[in-house]
Structures are given as C-alpha cells and as structure tokens.
Coordinates of C-alpha atoms in Angstrom, one line a residue:
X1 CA -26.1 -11.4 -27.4
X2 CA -25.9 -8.3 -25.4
X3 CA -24.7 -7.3 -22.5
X4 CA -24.5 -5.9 -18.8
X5 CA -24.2 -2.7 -17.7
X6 CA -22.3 -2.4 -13.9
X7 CA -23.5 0.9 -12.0
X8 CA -21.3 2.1 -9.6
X9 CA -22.7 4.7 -7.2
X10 CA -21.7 4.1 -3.2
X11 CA -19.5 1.1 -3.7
X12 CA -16.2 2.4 -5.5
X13 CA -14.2 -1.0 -5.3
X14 CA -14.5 -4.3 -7.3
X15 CA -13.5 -6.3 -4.2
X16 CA -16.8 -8.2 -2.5
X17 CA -19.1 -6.2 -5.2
X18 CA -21.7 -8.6 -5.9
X19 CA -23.3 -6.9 -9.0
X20 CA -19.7 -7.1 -10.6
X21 CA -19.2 -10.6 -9.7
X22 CA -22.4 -11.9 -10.9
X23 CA -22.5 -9.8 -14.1
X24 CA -19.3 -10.5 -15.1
X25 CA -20.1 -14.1 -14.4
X26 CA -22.7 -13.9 -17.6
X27 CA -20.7 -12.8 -20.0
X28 CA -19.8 -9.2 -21.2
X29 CA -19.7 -5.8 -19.4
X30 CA -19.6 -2.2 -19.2
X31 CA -19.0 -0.8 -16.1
X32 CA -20.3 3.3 -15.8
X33 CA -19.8 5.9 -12.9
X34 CA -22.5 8.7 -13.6
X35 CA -21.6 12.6 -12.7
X36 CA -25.0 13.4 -12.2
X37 CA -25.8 16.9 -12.3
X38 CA -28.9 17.3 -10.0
X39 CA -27.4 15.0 -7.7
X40 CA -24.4 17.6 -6.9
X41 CA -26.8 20.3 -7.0
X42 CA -28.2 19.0 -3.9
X43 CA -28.0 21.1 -0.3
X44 CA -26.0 17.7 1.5
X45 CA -23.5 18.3 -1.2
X46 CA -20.1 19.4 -0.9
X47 CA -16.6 19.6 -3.2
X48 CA -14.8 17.7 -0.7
X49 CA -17.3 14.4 -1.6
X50 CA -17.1 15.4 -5.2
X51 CA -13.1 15.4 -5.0
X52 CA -12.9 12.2 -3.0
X53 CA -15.1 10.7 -5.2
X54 CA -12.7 11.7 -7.9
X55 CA -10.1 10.6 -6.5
X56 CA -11.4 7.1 -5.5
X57 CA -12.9 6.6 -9.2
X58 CA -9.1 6.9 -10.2
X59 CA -8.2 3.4 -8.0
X60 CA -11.6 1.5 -9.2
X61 CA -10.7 2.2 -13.3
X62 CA -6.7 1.1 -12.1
X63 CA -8.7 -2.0 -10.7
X64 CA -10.8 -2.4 -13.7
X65 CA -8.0 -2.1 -15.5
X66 CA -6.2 -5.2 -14.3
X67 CA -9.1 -6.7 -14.9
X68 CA -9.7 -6.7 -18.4
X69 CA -12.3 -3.8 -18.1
X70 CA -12.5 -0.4 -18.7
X71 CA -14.3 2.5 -16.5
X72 CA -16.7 4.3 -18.0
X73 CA -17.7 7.9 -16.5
X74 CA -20.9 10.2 -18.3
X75 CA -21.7 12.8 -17.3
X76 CA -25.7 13.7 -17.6
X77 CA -28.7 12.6 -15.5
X78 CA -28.9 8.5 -15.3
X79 CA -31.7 8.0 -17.0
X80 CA -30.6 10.0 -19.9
X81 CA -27.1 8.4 -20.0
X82 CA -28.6 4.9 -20.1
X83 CA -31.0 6.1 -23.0
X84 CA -28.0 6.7 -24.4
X85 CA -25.7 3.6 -24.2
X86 CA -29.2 1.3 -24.7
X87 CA -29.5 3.6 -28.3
X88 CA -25.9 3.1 -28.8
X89 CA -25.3 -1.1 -28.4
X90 CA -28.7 -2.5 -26.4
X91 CA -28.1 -3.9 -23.0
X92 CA -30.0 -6.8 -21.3
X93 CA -29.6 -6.3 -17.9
X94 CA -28.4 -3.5 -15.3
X95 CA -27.0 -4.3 -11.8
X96 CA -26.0 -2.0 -8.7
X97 CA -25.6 -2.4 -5.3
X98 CA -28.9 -0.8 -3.1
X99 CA -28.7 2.2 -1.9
X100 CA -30.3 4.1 0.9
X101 CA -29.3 8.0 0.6
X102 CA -30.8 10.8 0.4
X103 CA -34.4 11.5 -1.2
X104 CA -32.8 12.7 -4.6
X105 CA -31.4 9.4 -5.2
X106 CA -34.0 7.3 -4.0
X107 CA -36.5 9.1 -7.0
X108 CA -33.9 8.9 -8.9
X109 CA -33.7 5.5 -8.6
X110 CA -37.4 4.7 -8.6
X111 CA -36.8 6.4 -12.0
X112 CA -34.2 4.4 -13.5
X113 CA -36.4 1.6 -12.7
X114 CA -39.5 2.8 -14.5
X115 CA -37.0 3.1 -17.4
X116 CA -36.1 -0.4 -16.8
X117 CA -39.3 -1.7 -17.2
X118 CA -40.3 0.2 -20.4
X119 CA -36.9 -0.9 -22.3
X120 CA -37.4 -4.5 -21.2
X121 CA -34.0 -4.3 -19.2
X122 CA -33.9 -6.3 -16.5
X123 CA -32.8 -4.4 -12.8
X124 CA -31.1 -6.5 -10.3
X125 CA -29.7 -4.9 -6.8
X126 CA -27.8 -6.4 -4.1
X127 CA -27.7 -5.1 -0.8
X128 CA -24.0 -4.1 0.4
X129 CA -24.1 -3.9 3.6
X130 CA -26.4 -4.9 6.9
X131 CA -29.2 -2.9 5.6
X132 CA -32.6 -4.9 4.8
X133 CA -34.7 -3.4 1.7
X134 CA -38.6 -3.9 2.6
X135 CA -37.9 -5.4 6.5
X136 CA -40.4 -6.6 7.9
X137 CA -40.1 -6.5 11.7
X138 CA -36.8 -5.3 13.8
X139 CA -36.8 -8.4 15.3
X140 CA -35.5 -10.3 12.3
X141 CA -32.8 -7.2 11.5
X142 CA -30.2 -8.8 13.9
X143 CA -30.2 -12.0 11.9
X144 CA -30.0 -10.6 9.0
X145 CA -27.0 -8.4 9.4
X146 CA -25.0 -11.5 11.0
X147 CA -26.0 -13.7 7.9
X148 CA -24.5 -11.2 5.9
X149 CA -21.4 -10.5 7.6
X150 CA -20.5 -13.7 8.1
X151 CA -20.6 -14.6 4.6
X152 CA -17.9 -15.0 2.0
X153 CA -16.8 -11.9 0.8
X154 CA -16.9 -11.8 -3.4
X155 CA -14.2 -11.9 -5.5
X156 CA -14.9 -10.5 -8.8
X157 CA -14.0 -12.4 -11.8
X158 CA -12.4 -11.1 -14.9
X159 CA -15.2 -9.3 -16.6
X160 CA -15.7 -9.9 -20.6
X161 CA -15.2 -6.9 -23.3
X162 CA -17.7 -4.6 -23.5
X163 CA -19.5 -4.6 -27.5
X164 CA -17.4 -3.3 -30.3
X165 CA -20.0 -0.2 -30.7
X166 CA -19.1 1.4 -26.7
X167 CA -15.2 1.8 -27.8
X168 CA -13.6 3.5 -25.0
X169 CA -14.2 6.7 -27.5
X170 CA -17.7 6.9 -27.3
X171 CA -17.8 7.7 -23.2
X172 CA -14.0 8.2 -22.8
X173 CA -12.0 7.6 -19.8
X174 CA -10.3 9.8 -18.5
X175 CA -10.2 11.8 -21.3
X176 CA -13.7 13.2 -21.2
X177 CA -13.3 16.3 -19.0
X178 CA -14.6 15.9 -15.5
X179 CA -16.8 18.9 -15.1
X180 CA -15.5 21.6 -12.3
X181 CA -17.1 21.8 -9.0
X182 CA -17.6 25.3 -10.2
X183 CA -19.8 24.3 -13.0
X184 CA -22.0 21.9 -10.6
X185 CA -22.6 24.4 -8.6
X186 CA -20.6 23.7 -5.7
X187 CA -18.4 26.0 -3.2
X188 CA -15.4 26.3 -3.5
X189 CA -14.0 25.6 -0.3
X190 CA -12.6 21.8 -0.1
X191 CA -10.4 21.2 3.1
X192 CA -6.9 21.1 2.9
X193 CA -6.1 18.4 5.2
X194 CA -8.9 16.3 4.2
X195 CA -8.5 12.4 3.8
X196 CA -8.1 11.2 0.4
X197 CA -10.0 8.8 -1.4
X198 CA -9.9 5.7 -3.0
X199 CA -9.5 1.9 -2.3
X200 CA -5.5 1.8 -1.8
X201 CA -5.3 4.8 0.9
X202 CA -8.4 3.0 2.5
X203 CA -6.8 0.0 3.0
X204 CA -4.1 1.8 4.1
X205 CA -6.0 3.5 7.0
X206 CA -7.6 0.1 8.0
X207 CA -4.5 -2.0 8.1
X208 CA -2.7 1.0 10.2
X209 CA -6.2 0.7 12.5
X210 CA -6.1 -2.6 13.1
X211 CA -2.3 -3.7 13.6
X212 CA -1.6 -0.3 15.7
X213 CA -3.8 2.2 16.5
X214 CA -6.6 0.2 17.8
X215 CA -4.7 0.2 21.1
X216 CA -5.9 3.9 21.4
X217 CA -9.8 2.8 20.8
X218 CA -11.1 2.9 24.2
X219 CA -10.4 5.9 25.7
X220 CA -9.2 8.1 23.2
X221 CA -12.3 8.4 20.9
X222 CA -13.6 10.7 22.8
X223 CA -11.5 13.8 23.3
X224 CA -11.0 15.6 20.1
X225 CA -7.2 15.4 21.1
X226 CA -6.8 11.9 21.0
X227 CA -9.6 11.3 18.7
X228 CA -7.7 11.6 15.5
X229 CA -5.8 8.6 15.8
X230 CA -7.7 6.5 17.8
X231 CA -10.7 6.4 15.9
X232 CA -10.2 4.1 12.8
X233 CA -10.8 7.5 10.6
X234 CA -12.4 4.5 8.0
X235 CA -15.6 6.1 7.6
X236 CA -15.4 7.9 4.4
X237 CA -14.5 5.1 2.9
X238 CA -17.0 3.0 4.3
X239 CA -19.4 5.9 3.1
X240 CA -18.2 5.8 -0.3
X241 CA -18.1 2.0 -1.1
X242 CA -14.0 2.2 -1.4
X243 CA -14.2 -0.3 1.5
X244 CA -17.3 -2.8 1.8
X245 CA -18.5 -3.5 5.5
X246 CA -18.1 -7.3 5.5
X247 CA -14.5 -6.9 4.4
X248 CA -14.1 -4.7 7.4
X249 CA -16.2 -6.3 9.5
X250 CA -14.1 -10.0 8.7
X251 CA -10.6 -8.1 8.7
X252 CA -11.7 -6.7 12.1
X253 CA -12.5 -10.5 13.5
X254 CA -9.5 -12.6 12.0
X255 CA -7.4 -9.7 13.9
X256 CA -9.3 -10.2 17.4
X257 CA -8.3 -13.9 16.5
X258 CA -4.8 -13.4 16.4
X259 CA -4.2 -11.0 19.2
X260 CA -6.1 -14.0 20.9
X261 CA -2.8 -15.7 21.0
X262 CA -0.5 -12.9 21.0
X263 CA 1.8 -12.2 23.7
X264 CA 2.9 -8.5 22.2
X265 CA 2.7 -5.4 24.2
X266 CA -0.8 -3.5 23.8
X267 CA -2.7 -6.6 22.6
X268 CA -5.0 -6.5 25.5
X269 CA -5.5 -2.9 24.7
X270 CA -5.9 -3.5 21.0
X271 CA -8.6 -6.8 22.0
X272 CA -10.6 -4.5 24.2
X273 CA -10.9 -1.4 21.2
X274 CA -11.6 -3.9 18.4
X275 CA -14.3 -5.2 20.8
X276 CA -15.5 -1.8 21.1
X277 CA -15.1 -0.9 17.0
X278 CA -17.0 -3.9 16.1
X279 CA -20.1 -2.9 18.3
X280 CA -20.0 0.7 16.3
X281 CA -19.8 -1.5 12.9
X282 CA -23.0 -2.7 13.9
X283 CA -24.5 0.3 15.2
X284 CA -23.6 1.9 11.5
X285 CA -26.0 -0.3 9.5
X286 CA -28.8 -0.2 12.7
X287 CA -29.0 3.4 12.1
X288 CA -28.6 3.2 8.2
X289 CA -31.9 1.2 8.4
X290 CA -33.9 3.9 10.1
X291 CA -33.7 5.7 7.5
X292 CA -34.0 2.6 4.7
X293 CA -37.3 2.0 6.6
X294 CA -38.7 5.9 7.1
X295 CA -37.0 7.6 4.0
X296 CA -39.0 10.7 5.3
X297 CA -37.1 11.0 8.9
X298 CA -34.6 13.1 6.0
X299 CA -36.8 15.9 6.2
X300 CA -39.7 15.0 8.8
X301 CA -39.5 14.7 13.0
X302 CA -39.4 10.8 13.4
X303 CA -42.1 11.9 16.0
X304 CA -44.7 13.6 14.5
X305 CA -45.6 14.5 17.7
X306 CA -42.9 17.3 18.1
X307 CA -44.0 18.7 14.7
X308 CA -44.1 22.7 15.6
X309 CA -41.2 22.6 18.4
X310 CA -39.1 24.6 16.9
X311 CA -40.2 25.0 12.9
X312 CA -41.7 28.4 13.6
X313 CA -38.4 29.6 15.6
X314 CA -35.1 30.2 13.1
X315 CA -32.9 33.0 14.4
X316 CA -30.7 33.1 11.2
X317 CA -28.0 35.1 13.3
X318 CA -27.3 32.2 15.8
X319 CA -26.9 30.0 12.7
X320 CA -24.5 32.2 11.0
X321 CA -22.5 32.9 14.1
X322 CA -22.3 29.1 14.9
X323 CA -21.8 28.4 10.9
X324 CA -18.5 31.1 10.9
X325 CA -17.4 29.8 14.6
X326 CA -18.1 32.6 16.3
X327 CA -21.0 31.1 19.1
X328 CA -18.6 32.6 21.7
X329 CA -18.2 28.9 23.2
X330 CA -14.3 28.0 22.6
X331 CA -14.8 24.2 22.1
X332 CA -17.4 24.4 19.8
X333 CA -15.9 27.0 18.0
X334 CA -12.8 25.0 17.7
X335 CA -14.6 22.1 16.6
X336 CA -16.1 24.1 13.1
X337 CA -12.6 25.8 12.7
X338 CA -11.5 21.7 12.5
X339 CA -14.2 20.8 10.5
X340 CA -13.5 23.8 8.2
X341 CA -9.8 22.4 8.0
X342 CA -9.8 18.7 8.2
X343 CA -13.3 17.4 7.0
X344 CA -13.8 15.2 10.6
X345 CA -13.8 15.4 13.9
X346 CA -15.0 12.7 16.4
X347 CA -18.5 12.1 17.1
X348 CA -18.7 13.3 20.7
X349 CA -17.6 16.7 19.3
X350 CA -20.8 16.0 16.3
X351 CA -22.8 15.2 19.3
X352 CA -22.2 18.5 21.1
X353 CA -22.2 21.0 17.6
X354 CA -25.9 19.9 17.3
X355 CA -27.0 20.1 20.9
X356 CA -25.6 23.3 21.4
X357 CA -27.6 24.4 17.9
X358 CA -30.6 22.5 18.8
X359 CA -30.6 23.5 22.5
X360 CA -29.3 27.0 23.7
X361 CA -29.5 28.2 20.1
X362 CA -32.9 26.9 19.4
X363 CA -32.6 25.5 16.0
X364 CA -34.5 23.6 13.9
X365 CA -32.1 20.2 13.1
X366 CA -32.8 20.3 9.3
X367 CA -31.0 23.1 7.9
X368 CA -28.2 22.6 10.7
X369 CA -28.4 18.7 9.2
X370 CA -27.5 20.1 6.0
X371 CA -24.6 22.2 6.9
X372 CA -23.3 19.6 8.7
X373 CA -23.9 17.0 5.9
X374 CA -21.3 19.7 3.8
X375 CA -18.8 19.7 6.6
X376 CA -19.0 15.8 7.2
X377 CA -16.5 13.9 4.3
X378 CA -17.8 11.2 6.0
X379 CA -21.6 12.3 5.3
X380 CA -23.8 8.9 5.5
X381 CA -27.1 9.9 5.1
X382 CA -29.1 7.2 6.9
X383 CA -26.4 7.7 9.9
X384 CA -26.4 11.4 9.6
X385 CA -30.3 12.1 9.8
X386 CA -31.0 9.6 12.9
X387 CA -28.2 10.9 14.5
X388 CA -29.5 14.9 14.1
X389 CA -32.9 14.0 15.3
X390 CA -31.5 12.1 18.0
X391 CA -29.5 15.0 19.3
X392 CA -32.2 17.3 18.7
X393 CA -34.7 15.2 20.9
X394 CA -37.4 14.3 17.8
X395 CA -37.1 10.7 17.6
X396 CA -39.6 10.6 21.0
X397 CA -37.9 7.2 21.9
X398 CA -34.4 8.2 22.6
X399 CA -32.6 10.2 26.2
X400 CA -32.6 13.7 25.7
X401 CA -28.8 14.2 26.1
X402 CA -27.8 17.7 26.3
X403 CA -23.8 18.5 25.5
X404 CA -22.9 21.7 27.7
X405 CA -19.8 23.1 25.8
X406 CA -17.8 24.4 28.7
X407 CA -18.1 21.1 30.5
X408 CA -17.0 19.3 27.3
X409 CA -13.9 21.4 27.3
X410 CA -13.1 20.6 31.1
X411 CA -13.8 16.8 30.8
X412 CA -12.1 16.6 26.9
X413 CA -9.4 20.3 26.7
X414 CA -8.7 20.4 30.3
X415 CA -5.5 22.6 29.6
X416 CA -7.0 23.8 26.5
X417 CA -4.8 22.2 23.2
X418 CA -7.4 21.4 21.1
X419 CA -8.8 25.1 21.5
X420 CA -5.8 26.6 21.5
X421 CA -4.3 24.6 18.0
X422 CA -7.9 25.7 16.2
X423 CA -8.6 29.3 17.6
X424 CA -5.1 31.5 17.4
X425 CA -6.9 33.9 19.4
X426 CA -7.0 32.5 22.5
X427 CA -3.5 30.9 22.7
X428 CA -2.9 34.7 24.1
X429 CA -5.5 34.1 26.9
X430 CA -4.5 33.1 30.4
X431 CA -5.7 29.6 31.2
X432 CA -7.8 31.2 34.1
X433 CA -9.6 32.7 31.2
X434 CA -9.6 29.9 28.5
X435 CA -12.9 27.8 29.1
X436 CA -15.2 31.5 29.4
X437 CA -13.0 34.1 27.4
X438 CA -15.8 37.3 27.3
X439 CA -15.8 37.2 31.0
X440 CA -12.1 38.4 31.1
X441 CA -11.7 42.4 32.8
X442 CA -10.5 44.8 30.3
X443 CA -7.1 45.0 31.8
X444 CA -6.2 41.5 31.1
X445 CA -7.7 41.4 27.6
X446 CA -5.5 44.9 27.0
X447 CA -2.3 42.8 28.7
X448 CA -3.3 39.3 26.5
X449 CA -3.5 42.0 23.4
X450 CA -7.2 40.2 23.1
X451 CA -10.3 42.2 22.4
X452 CA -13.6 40.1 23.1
X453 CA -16.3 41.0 20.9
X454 CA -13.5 41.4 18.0
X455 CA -11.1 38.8 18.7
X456 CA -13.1 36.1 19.9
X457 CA -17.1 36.2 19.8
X458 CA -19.4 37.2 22.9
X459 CA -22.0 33.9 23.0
X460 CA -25.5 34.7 22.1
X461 CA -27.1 33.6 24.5
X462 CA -26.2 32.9 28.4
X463 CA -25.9 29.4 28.0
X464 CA -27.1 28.0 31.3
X465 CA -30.5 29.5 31.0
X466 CA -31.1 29.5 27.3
X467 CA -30.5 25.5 28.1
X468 CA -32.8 25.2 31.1
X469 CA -35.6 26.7 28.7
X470 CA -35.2 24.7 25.6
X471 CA -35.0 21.5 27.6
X472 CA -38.3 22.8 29.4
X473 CA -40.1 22.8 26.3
X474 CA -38.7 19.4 24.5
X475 CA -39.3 17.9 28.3
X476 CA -43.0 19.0 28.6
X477 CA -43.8 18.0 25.1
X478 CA -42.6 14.6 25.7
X479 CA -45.3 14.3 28.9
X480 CA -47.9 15.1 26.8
X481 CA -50.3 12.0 26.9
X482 CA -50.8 12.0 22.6
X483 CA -46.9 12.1 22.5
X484 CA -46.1 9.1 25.0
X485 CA -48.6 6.8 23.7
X486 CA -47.2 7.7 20.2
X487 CA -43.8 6.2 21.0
X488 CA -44.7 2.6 20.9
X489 CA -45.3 2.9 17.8
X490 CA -41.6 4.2 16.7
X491 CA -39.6 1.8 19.2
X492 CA -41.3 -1.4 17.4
X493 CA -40.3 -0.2 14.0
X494 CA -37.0 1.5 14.5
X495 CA -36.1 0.6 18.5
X496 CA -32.9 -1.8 18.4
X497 CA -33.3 -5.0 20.0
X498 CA -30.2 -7.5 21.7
X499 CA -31.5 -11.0 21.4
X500 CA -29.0 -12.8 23.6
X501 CA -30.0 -16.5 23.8
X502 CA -31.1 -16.9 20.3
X503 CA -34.1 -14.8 19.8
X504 CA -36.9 -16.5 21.4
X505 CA -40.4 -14.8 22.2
X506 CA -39.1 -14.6 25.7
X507 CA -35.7 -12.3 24.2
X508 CA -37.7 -10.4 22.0
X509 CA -40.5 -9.4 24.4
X510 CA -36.9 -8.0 26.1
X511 CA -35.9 -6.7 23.9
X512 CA -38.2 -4.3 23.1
X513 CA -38.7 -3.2 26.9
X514 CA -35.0 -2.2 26.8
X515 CA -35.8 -0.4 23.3
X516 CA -38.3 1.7 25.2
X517 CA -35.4 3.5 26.9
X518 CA -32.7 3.5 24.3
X519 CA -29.5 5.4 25.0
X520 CA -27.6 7.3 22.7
X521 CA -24.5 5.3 21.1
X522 CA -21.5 6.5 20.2
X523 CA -20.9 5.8 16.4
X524 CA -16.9 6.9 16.0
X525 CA -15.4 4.9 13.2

C-alpha cells in the first residue's frame, strides 16, 4: 500500500501542521528531520540555530512519541536520503510545509521536486503561515493572510506505523550520532545565555507574554534595557516552526478578548501592547513575502538602480572593528558584546548596528547581512534581508532612516546601564565621559585607570561627517530621474497596502499612494 513520508524543516511541532494532519489522515507515516550538510555549510549559518534546532527536535520526537510515531533524523543531502528510504520500502507521497529561506534551500527544494517527479512520488506543500506562494498582486495579500489566520488551527491525528522494512534501526533515533558542529563546519562559539529551543519552552515564553509581560509592550520595546522582557522574545520559535503563527496569532486574540472584560490591574496596558504585537505579527509575514516574491533581494539591491553604491567600497578594517565591538561608539558596541552573549537584542538596536555599518562605515549590507544572520538566533531570512536593505537605503521605496549611535544612547542609556552591564571598561568612566569616551583628557583616563585606544576603541571615522557624506550619496542617487521612475515599479509588487473599508478600487488606488512613502516598521517580537 505504501506510505507517506512527513518532512519537517521550519515547522518543529505537530500542533496546526497541516502536512501531518493530512498525511496521517491516509494512512501510514514516517516522519524524517534531515541534517543536511550543505545546508550548515552555508555563510547565514550558525551553532546556536544548529543547537536550538537540536534541542527543539528533542520535544517534536517526545510529541511523536505520544502519538504513536517515531522521529526519524538522517543525516545526508535530501535528495540522497529520500533515494534512500524510496530504495528501502517505496513511498507514495511526500508532504512539507513551504518554505521561503534562503537560496540554498529554495534549489534544494526545486531539487527534491525534480526527484519527485522522476520516482512518481507525489509532492504536496502547505503554506504555514501568511505567506502566498506565486501571488499575484499585493492587493489580494491582505486577504489572504486574514483567511489564514482566522482559520481552525490543525490538530494532528494519531499517525499509522511506518512499514515493517524502516524499523527504527535502519535511520535510528536518537541513537544515530548527531554529527558535531565541528564536523559541519561551524564555529564554535554558541552563546551562553541563549534561548532554548523546542515547543514546551516556547509555549512557555508565549503564555508568560501574554498573561504578564505584555503590560511592558508599548514603551519598553525600544530601549535595549527594557527590551528584554517586554518584547515577547517568541521569535526564534516562530522562526523555527516550534510555534506556528496562527496559533499565536489566535492565542494573541482570545487574550485581547478576555482582558476585554477584565477589571485586573495593567489590563489596559496589556490591551494596548497586544494591540501593538499583533500589528508586528502581521508585519512578520508582509516582509517574509518580499522575499517569497523576489528570492533574489537575498543577494541583489531590491533597486537595481543603486547597483554600484557601495559594491566597489569594502574597508575590511571597519568591518572587523564593528564585527569584534570595537567601532569606538559605546551603544553599538554594547549591542555586539549582547549579541555575542545572549543571541538577541531588540530590533531598534538591529536597526541602528546596520545604519551605523551601512552609513558612517560605508558598507555594503550583504556581507554585514550575513554576520548578522550568525548573530541573530532568531535569523528569518525573508524578514532579515528586507530589513538590511531597508536600513541600508536599497529598497528605493522606503525613508532613508539613519540611527546616530550617540543619540540612541541618550534617548535609550541615558545613565548608561545597558553600556555599562556589556562593556566593563567603561563602568570606570565618569558619566560626563560615558556617551564619547576617546574624547576624555589624559588625566581623567589616568584617574578612571582607562586607556582609550587600548581599553575602549577610538571610532574610525568622525561620525557626524562620515554620516553627512554617505547620506549625500544614497540621497542624490535616489533624485536621479532613472531611479525615481523605477520605484513604481517596486511599491506595486512589494509596497504594503491598508484596505480599510473592504478593499474597493477606491481603497486600493489608496493604498498604493500611501505605499509610495512607506515608513520603516518596527518588527520586535
């Protein structure tokens, strides 16, 4: 008779996981997790992904487990592995969720279905979250992501046994030795106060989000002080499928519901940042389908127009000064020293780590974009890439926003904790000192025992004017006639449009006036 074969990639959970559900619903399964080789090998790769996904593969096979089923994890490239099982005990039909990632995995995926289609196997995908495979026009995205949403989330049956010839001995689990970082090729450094993964500790995070710390939304995403706690902190798990969105998205509503009623202190609070989170929910999956739509804005300036701004430019010392911390800026070196340690920090701090690189340090976003995307346990790669060029001022439809460091510390540090907790060094300068250490006279760095330009870095460039210049150029590229007329273009396939009384021409024709002018949102989970 056959049977199924369950892929899990992005979507580490059996709960509203339409492939399972609908496979299982046929008759027998085998669900498989692939360690793909070439897929770790990749530059947006990182041990702290590799360990979370480890981690969160242990809670789906417990999950499997209670279900009858048994997790299956190869190691090998995907196509080779499913050569492997189809030699083994021939399978019918192969389901996943769709997924939009980076361009390794969309070839490999084109692969698997060329495979597919020479085996006779059939290939079904189901999307998993607001994110529309082959959309036709923005103007239908809006519907599309409230249809899905506001649908039943899936509960996954109790899967059949898997054929007598794919015992759990042939691809064991666990007992078939998980290959080391070290042997994928990735570095070694993973941080140590990292989240964890898997299904149960995201749960955790969202029910602790929604019940209490969503009182802290509005307001306290911003500084990186507050930011830990106020943000939901749910986007790794959202990023690796431990969590679906419409689970979220539903948990997030039936709790506005209740504080509706509720006459408990901070409910107003919590109303008004659940409000607030549940715009960023949809702004996650807007920004997903830039990239769904243009795979190439991973590697290419969304406006081809600004092709050459800054390509032929790398200083590799002002990337390896702001890659070690040491731009000379306190808050944005604070911000890697975090990143180094924790894996996260809030997206205004994101926002500012790529202006300064893309602005006073003059890089080209890519490379920075891949750092990053190593720093990030959160990495999304749809949200990631939109969000670099957007900062960097090559999407051609989006305000230039340019982050000045110092005035990011005033507005976010003003008595300079955050600074002070990441960078020991200058909890011995004086607070007159704190926001613009290398200006400090000799005799107070001898009395603070602090040596600037050993201690703490001398910045690179003098930020003020390096600024003015760099926003010169990306300003008088963008009045260039070929690049304005280009933009229309870019805002009718990517701009975001608000239909407010129920999408007729008159709202859409709106809608993308306002796109013309977009501003940049926030996207703190």
């Amino acid at each position: 008779m056959g049977y199924t074969v369950v892929w899990f990639k992005r979507d580490l959970r059996v709960h509203d996981h339409a492939p399972l559900h609908h496979a299982a619903a046929q008759g027998p399964v085998l669900c498989l997790y692939v360690i793909e080789p070439s897929l770790w090998a990749q530059p947006d790769a990182a041990l702290q992904h590799y360990h979370f996904v480890q981690e969160s593969l242990h809670d789906l096979a417990q999950a499997l487990q209670r279900r009858g089923a048994t997790l299956q994890v190869a190691v090998g490239e995907v196509v080779d592995v499913l050569a492997r099982l189809h030699a083994l005990a021939p399978f019918h039909t192969l389901v996943a969720h769709e997924e939009t990632g980076n361009a390794h995995t969309y070839a490999r995926d084109l692969a698997v279905g060329r495979w597919c289609h020479a085996q006779g196997v059939a290939w079904r995908e189901w999307p998993q979250h607001g994110v529309v495979r082959r959309l036709r026009s923005r103007d239908d995205w809006h519907g599309h992501w409230q249809t899905f949403m506001h649908a039943p989330v899936v509960l996954a049956p109790t899967p059949g046994p898997a054929p007598e010839a794919l015992h759990t001995r042939t691809l064991p689990w666990p007992a078939q030795p998980w290959p080391s970082g070290a042997a994928l090729g990735l570095p070694a450094h993973d941080p140590p106060q990292r989240q964890r993964g898997g299904r149960k500790e995201g749960l955790r995070v969202l029910q602790d989000f929604l019940l209490q710390r969503s009182q802290g939304y509005r307001g306290g995403i911003s500084s990186p002080l507050t930011a830990p706690s106020a943000c939901s902190r749910l986007s790794p798990y959202l990023a690796m499928g431990c969590l679906g969105m419409r689970e979220v998205v539903q948990a997030t509503q039936r709790r506005q519901q209740q504080l509706k009623a509720s006459t408990e202190p901070g409910a107003a609070w919590q109303r008004k940042g659940l409000t607030a989170f549940m715009s960023r929910l949809h702004w996650h999956c807007h920004f997903i389908q830039k990239l769904e739509s243009e795979p190439a804005l991973e590697h290419h300036n969304l406006h081809r127009g600004y092709n050459g701004l800054r390509e032929g430019e790398w200083n590799p010392a002002h990337f390896d000064a702001l890659v070690a911390g040491r731009t000379g800026w306190p808050m944005v070196d604070a911000c890697v020293a975090m990143l180094r340690e924790t894996g996260w920090v809030n997206f205004r701090m994101r926002a500012m780590l790529v202006s300064v690189a893309s602005y006073p340090l003059w890089l080209h976003w890519r490379p920075v974009g891949e750092w990053l995307a190593r720093q990030f346990l959160d990495y999304e790669p749809g949200i990631h890439w939109s969000q670099l060029q957007m900062q960097a001022g090559t999407t051609g439809i989006n305000t230039t926003r340019v982050y000045n460091p110092i005035k990011q510390a005033q507005d976010h540090d003003p008595h300079g904790h955050f600074v002070r907790q990441w960078l020991p060094a200058l909890r011995r300068v004086p607070d007159a000192w704190l926001l613009e250490p290398w200006r400090m006279p000799p005799d107070v760095q001898a009395r603070c025992g602090v040596r600037v330009g050993h201690d703490i870095a001398v910045p690179l460039v003098e930020l003020d004017s390096a600024t003015r210049t760099a926003k010169a150029r990306v300003h008088g590229l963008r009045a260039q006639p070929a690049v304005r007329e280009a933009k229309a273009a870019i805002v009718e396939k990517h701009g975001s449009r608000q239909f407010r009384d129920g999408g007729s021409p008159q709202a859409r024709a709106r809608a993308r006036n306002a796109a013309q002018h977009p501003q940049q949102q926030t996207l703190d989970f």
